[in-house]
Short mmCIF file of C-alpha atoms in Angstrom, two decimals:
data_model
loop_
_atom_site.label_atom_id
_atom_site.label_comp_id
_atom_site.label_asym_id
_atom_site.label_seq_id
_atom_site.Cartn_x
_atom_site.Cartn_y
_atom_site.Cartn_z
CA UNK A 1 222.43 -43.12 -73.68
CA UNK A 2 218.74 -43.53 -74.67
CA UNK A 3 216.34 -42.03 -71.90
CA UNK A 4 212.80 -41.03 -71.59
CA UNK A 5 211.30 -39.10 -69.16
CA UNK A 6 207.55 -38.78 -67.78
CA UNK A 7 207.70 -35.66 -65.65
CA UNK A 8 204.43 -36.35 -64.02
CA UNK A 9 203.95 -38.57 -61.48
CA UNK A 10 200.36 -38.14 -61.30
CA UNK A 11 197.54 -36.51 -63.81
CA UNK A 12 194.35 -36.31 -62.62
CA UNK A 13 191.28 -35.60 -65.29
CA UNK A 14 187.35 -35.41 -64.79
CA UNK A 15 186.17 -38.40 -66.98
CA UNK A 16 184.88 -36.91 -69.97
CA UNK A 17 187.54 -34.53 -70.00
CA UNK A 18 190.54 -35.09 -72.62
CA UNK A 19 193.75 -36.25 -70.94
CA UNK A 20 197.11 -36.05 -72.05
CA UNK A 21 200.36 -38.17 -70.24
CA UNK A 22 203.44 -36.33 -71.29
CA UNK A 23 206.66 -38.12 -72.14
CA UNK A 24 209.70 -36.63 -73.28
CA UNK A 25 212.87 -38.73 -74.67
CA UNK A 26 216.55 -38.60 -75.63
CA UNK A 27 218.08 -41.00 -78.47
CA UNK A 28 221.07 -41.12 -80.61
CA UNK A 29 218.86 -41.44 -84.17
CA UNK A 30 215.32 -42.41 -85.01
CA UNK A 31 213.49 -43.46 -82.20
CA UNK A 32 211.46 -46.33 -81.25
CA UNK A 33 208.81 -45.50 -78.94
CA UNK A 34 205.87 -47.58 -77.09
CA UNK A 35 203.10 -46.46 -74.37
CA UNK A 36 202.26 -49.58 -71.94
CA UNK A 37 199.21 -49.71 -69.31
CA UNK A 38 199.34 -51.35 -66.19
CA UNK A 39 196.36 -52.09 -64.00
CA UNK A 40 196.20 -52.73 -60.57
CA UNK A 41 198.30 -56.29 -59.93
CA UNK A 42 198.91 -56.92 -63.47
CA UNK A 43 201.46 -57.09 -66.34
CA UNK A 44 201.65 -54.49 -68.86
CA UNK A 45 199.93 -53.84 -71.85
CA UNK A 46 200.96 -52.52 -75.22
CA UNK A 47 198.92 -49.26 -76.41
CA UNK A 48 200.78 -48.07 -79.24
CA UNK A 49 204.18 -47.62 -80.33
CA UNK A 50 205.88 -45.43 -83.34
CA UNK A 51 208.31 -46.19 -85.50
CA UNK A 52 207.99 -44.36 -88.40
CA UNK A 53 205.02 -42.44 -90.94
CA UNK A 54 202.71 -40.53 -89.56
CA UNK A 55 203.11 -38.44 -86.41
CA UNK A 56 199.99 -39.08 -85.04
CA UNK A 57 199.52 -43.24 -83.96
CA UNK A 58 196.29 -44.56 -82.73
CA UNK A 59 196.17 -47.50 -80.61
CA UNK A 60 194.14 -49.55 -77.79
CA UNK A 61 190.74 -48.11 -75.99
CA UNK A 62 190.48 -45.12 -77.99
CA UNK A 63 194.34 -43.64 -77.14
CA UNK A 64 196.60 -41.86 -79.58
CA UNK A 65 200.06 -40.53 -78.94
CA UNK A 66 201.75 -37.89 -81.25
CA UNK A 67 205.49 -37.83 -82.41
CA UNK A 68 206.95 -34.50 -82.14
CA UNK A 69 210.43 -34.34 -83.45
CA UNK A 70 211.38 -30.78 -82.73
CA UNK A 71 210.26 -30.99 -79.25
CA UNK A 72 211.24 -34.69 -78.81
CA UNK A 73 208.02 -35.56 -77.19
CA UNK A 74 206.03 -38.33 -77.48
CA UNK A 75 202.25 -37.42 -75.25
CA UNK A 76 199.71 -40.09 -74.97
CA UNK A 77 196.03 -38.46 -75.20
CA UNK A 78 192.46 -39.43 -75.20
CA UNK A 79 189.74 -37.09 -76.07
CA UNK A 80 187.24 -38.17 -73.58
CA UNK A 81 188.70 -39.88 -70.37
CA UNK A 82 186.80 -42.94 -68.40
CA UNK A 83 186.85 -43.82 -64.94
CA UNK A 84 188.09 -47.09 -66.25
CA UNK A 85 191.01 -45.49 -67.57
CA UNK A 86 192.50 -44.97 -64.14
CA UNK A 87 195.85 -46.60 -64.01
CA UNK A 88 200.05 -46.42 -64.57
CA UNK A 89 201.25 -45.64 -67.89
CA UNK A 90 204.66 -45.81 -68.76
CA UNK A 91 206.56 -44.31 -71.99
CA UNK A 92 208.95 -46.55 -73.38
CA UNK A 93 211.89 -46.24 -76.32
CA UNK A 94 213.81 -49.17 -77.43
CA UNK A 95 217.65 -49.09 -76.52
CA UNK A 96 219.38 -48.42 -80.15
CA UNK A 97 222.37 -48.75 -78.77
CA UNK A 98 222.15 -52.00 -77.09
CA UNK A 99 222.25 -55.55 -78.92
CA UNK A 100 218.76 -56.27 -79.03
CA UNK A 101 215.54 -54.98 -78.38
CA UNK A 102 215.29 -54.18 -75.29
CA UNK A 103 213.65 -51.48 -73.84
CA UNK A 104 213.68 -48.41 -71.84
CA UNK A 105 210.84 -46.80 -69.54
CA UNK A 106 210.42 -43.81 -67.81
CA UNK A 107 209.13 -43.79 -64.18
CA UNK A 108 205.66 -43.89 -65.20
CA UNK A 109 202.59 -41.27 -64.52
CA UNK A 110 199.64 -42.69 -62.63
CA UNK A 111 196.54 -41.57 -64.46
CA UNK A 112 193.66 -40.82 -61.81
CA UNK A 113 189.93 -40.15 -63.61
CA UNK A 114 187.45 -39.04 -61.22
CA UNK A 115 183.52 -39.86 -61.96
CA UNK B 1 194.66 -63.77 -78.62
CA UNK B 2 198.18 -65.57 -77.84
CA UNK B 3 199.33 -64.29 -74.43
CA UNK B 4 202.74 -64.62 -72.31
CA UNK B 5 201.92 -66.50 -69.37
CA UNK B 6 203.73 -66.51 -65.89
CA UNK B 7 204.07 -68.95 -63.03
CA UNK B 8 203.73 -68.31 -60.13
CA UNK B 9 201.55 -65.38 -59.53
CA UNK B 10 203.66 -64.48 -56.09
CA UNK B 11 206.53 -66.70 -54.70
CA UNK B 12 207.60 -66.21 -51.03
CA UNK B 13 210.94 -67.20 -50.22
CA UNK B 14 213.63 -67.06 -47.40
CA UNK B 15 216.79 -65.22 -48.17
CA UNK B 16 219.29 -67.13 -49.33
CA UNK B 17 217.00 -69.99 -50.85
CA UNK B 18 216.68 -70.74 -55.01
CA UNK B 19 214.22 -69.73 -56.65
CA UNK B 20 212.65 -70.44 -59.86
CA UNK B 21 210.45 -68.26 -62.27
CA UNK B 22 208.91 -69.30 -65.13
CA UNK B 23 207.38 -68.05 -68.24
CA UNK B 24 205.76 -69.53 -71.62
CA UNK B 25 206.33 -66.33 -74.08
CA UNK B 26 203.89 -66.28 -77.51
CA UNK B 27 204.91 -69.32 -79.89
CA UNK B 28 206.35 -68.02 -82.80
CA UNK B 29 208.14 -65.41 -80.71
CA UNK B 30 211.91 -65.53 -81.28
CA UNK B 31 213.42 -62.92 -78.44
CA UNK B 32 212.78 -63.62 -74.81
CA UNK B 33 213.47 -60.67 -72.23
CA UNK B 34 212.98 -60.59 -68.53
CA UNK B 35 212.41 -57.41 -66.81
CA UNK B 36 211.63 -56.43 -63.22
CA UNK B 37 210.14 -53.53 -61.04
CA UNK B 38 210.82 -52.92 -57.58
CA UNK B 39 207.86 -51.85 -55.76
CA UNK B 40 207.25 -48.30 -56.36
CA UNK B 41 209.69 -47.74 -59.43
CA UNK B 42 210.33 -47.99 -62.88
CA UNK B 43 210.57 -51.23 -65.22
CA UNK B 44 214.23 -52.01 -65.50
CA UNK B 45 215.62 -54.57 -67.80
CA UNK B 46 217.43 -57.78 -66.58
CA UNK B 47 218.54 -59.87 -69.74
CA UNK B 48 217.56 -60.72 -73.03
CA UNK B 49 217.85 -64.41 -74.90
CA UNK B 50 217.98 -65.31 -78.39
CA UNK B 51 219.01 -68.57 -80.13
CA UNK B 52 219.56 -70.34 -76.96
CA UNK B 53 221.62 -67.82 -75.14
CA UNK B 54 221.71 -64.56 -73.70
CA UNK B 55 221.72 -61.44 -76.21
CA UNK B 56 222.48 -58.73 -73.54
CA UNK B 57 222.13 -58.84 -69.93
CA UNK B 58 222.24 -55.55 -67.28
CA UNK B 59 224.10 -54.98 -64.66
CA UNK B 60 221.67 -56.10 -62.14
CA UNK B 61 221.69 -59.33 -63.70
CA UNK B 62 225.28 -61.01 -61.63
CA UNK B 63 226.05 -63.99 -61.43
CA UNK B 64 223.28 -65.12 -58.80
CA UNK B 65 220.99 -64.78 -61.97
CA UNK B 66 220.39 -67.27 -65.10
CA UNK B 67 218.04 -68.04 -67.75
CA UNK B 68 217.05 -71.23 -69.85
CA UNK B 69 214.83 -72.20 -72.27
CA UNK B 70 214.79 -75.87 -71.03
CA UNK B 71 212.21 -76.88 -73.74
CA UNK B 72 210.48 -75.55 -76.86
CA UNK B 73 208.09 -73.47 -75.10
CA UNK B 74 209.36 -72.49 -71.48
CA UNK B 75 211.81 -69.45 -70.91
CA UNK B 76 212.99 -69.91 -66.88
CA UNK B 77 214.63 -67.01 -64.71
CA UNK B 78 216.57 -68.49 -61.70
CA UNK B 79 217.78 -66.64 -58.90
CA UNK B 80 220.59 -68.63 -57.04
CA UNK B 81 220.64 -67.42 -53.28
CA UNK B 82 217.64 -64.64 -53.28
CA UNK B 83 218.76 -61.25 -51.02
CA UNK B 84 215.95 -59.05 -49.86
CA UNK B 85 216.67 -56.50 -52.54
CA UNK B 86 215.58 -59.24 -54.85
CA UNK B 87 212.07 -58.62 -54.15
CA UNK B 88 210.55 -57.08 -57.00
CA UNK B 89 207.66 -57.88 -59.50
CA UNK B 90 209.49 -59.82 -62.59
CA UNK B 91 207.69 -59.49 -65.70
CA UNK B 92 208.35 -61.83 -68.82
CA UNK B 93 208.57 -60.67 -72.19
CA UNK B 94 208.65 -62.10 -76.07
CA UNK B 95 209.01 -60.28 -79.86
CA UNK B 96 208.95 -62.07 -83.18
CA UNK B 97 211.40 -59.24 -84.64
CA UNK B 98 214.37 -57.55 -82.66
CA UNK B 99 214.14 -54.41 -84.25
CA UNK B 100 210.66 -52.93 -84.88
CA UNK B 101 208.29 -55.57 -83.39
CA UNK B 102 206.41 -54.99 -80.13
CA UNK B 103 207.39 -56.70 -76.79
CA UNK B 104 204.61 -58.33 -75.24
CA UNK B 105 204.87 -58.47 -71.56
CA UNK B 106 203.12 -61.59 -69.06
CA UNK B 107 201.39 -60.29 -66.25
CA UNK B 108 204.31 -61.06 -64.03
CA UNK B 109 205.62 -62.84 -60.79
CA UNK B 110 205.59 -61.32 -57.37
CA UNK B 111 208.77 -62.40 -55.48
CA UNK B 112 208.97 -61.35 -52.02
CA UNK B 113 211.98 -62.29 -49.77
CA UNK B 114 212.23 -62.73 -46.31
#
């Protein structure tokens, strides 16, 4: 069965500081993965997702994730963190074994940036 | 920017009662998905619709659950006779593509059962 795990609940960073959300994940083939945001009473939003090429995948508000293969990892970082930044990320990877394309999240790691 | 939009923001209900959720995905999206998280845990999938009828659907989603996409443009989740345990945040999603095209999620609909 297709799994990912976040084994942070909570990071906390100095803003300014780089940050890095770890997510680790277990598939049957190539993965699919994704990195959603959610604020505060709202929906999530898409950051980035990879699905093949390079290893390193920039997306939204300056975040990147890379694809490790070898250690099956797939870490969301920012080089310089912002108070604004403060919220739950979750780690996602698309069920290749299901019928469609639904996906799969970890338990997500609240991201806490301190002024 | 085309968004998935969600009504109501937060429905109160009494256990037992019907309850209605609705969403209008992205226009040329193809897939429809609903998804829910119970306070404090992680996004779990419900059921997925395609073509006018469901893909996939989990185990949470019995037979007190349906969808419909009554029209061209809203994607419904109805929960027959809501139990506390349905209380959750559920979150509407749409894709253009099944396979490599990113979900994009509404900003969801608070149901809380008394």
């Amino acid at each position: 069965a297709q799994s990912v795990a976040q084994p942070e609940d909570q990071v906390n960073v100095a803003e300014g500081n780089p940050l890095t959300v770890k997510c680790t994940y277990s598939v049957s083939g190539n993965p699919y993965l994704f990195w959603y945001v959610q604020y505060p009473n709202r929906g999530l939003q898409f950051l980035l997702k990879y699905i093949t090429g390079d290893n390193l995948v920039k997306g939204s508000y300056g975040f990147e994730a890379e694809f490790n293969k070898s250690q099956t990892s797939f870490h969301l970082k920012k080089p310089s963190a912002l108070v604004s930044d403060s919220a739950l990320y979750f780690c996602a990877v698309r069920d290749m074994g299901g019928a469609t394309n639904k996906l799969i999240f970890g338990t997500g790691t609240l991201l806490a940036v301190q002024p | 920017e085309p968004e998935v939009t969600q009504t109501p923001s937060h429905q109160v209900t009494q256990m037992g009662q019907e309850v209605i959720l609705r969403c209008v995905p992205i226009s040329n999206h193809l897939y429809f998905y609903w998804y829910r998280q119970i306070l404090g845990q992680k996004v779990e999938f419900l059921v997925s619709f395609y073509n006018n009828e469901i893909s996939e659907k989990s185990e949470i989603f019995d037979d007190q659950f349906s969808v419909e996409r009554p029209d061209g443009s809203n994607f419904t989740l109805k929960i027959r006779s809501t139990k506390l345990e349905d209380s959750a945040m559920y979150f509407c999603a749409s894709t253009r593509d099944s396979f490599t095209d990113t979900q994009y999620f509404g900003p969801g609909t608070r149901l809380t059962v008394l």
